[in-house]
């Protein structure tokens, strides 16, 4: 039994990797008839945890950093209501990733990145082209309504995922607090001008986005 498993397991792993890379390739390729026909299945597989963009490369380099802050609200052991201040839960993970290239912090940060990507994702190429050419027809209005529904679904999924990230963080940060609600704040720091790249004190433009309070969710560590 053990030898048979050893023979079959590599083939199963290679098959799984092949399927994954096929979905990734379909997700990243420019719009084409084949991609349109399988886009629904591809999006369901890739989002939120495998979502990616080619903004690492020119000409539109995404030169910005995003940090997640969480706030916790609940009661202490004496039953007194408390609201804890904002805590940056991204910086410690980035520090660990810089110190140790192989670290579980990478997987933990992936949950934050996935939630942020869902919450702030741009429309796909099909939706963008659809909105560029408005038509006064029922079919067009139905297509726009469907696109808006997908957009809201992505945002809701992003809020839910970030809420779970915040719930796990509050449980870890304040074990004595009976957390009832959590809140997420996102800081987007745009890199300074290229001419200032060697200046450690050069400020980057920072924008903030806050979500409303969400109910605490029980998140199990696995």
XYZ file of C-alpha atoms in Angstrom:
222
model
C 0.000 0.000 0.000
C 2.802 2.393 0.924
C 4.763 1.709 -2.258
C 1.658 2.127 -4.411
C 0.956 5.485 -2.758
C 4.528 6.619 -3.361
C 4.130 5.831 -7.056
C 0.761 7.546 -7.426
C 1.380 10.625 -5.258
C 3.863 12.391 -7.613
C 1.454 11.992 -10.520
C -1.418 13.388 -8.442
C 0.691 16.365 -7.337
C 1.819 17.083 -10.894
C -1.769 16.871 -12.107
C -2.897 19.304 -9.402
C -0.102 21.738 -10.231
C -0.953 21.485 -13.916
C -4.585 22.372 -13.211
C -3.530 25.282 -10.989
C -1.160 26.748 -13.579
C -3.772 26.299 -16.306
C -6.273 28.359 -14.284
C -3.582 30.956 -13.524
C -2.645 31.243 -17.194
C -6.285 31.633 -18.192
C -6.756 34.299 -15.503
C -3.767 36.382 -16.625
C -4.067 36.147 -20.398
C -5.590 39.059 -22.347
C -9.278 38.857 -23.120
C -10.127 36.336 -25.846
C -13.085 34.089 -26.789
C -11.699 31.091 -24.879
C -11.165 33.145 -21.727
C -14.671 34.586 -21.937
C -16.171 31.094 -22.110
C -14.434 29.927 -18.910
C -14.146 33.234 -17.039
C -16.750 32.369 -14.405
C -15.034 29.140 -13.357
C -11.596 30.765 -13.492
C -12.656 33.670 -11.255
C -14.233 31.331 -8.709
C -10.990 29.371 -8.463
C -8.558 32.299 -8.424
C -10.353 34.595 -5.999
C -9.576 35.471 -3.332
C -6.414 33.531 -2.431
C -4.769 33.133 -5.847
C -5.652 36.566 -7.215
C -2.714 38.326 -8.864
C -1.886 41.143 -11.240
C 1.059 42.023 -13.454
C 1.541 45.433 -11.832
C 5.038 44.451 -10.730
C 6.299 45.319 -14.207
C 6.478 48.476 -16.338
C 4.887 50.629 -17.545
C 2.334 50.708 -14.688
C 4.328 49.642 -11.657
C 2.244 49.513 -8.489
C 4.710 51.335 -6.235
C 2.744 51.328 -3.012
C 2.517 49.484 0.274
C -0.659 48.631 2.146
C -0.929 48.050 5.876
C -3.863 46.681 7.840
C -4.759 48.108 11.251
C -7.312 46.533 13.571
C -9.296 47.826 16.538
C -11.096 45.638 19.071
C -14.149 46.324 21.210
C -15.527 44.179 24.022
C -15.583 43.603 27.774
C -12.763 42.736 30.138
C -12.902 40.123 32.908
C -14.748 42.578 35.162
C -17.415 43.202 32.531
C -16.209 46.732 31.786
C -16.561 47.806 28.156
C -13.270 48.574 26.456
C -12.225 49.740 23.026
C -8.594 49.050 22.238
C -6.576 51.427 20.006
C -5.551 50.703 16.440
C -2.775 48.152 15.999
C -0.755 47.596 12.825
C -0.948 43.853 12.124
C 0.946 43.978 8.819
C 4.317 45.377 9.924
C 5.207 42.431 12.222
C 4.545 39.988 9.384
C 6.669 41.993 6.948
C 9.488 42.117 9.500
C 9.357 38.336 9.864
C 9.358 37.845 6.093
C 12.428 40.061 5.747
C 14.227 38.259 8.555
C 13.277 34.706 7.574
C 12.576 33.943 3.928
C 10.742 30.738 4.849
C 8.192 31.663 7.502
C 4.483 31.097 8.217
C 4.172 34.897 8.206
C 3.927 34.698 4.417
C 0.713 32.659 4.638
C -0.700 34.947 7.314
C -0.008 38.034 5.241
C -1.597 36.338 2.234
C -4.968 36.456 4.010
C -4.587 40.225 4.425
C -3.528 40.707 0.807
C -6.424 38.583 -0.441
C -8.957 40.592 1.555
C -7.522 43.915 0.416
C -7.403 42.757 -3.197
C -11.054 41.740 -3.110
C -12.097 44.963 -1.428
C -10.230 47.258 -3.829
C -10.197 45.147 -7.005
C -10.747 46.874 -10.320
C -13.333 45.642 -12.790
C -12.236 42.866 -15.107
C -11.542 43.625 -18.751
C -14.957 42.462 -19.932
C -16.787 44.742 -17.491
C -14.527 47.669 -18.369
C -15.266 47.303 -22.067
C -18.956 46.882 -21.341
C -19.145 50.146 -19.391
C -17.207 52.023 -22.070
C -19.987 51.429 -24.619
C -23.364 52.086 -22.977
C -26.517 51.005 -24.776
C -30.166 51.761 -24.118
C -31.274 48.131 -24.168
C -32.621 45.681 -21.616
C -29.749 43.282 -22.312
C -27.197 45.995 -21.564
C -28.937 47.016 -18.337
C -29.050 43.388 -17.222
C -25.342 42.995 -17.977
C -24.513 46.134 -15.982
C -26.646 44.915 -13.072
C -24.841 41.561 -13.144
C -21.458 43.318 -13.173
C -22.492 45.474 -10.219
C -23.646 42.368 -8.364
C -20.254 40.742 -8.892
C -18.504 43.917 -7.745
C -20.524 44.024 -4.525
C -19.951 40.316 -3.960
C -16.181 40.825 -4.221
C -16.288 43.708 -1.765
C -18.417 41.739 0.671
C -16.016 38.823 0.441
C -13.097 41.182 1.077
C -14.812 42.714 4.115
C -15.598 39.267 5.496
C -12.022 38.052 5.046
C -10.541 41.171 6.652
C -13.041 40.827 9.478
C -11.755 37.320 10.122
C -8.180 38.609 10.025
C -9.124 41.242 12.609
C -10.941 38.666 14.753
C -7.866 36.433 14.845
C -5.661 39.433 15.653
C -7.894 40.589 18.518
C -7.943 37.089 19.998
C -4.145 36.993 19.897
C -3.550 40.560 21.094
C -6.099 40.641 23.917
C -6.746 37.115 25.238
C -8.420 38.513 28.385
C -10.853 40.646 26.377
C -14.216 39.202 25.383
C -14.161 40.788 21.964
C -17.588 41.565 20.526
C -16.712 43.700 17.518
C -13.699 44.318 15.318
C -12.815 47.078 12.889
C -10.329 47.333 10.038
C -8.435 50.337 8.716
C -6.245 50.225 5.621
C -3.313 52.556 4.982
C -2.051 52.816 1.408
C 1.411 54.367 1.240
C 2.505 55.483 -2.207
C 6.243 55.371 -2.804
C 8.024 58.751 -3.016
C 9.284 60.104 -6.309
C 12.088 58.158 -7.965
C 14.437 61.104 -7.457
C 13.907 60.737 -3.679
C 14.438 56.971 -3.577
C 17.702 57.235 -1.595
C 16.224 59.590 0.994
C 15.068 57.482 3.928
C 13.006 60.386 5.278
C 11.197 61.104 2.009
C 7.487 60.894 2.772
C 5.107 58.961 0.599
C 1.495 59.965 0.111
C -0.719 58.015 2.512
C -4.437 57.455 2.083
C -6.744 55.775 4.574
C -9.865 53.676 4.303
C -11.902 52.458 7.268
C -14.534 49.769 7.439
C -17.427 49.800 9.861
C -17.471 47.688 13.010
C -18.084 44.002 12.324
C -19.154 41.219 14.669
C -16.343 39.154 16.107
C -15.933 35.769 14.408
C -14.461 32.691 16.023
C -11.389 31.809 13.960
C -9.697 28.507 14.665
C -5.948 28.125 14.294
C -4.998 25.224 12.030
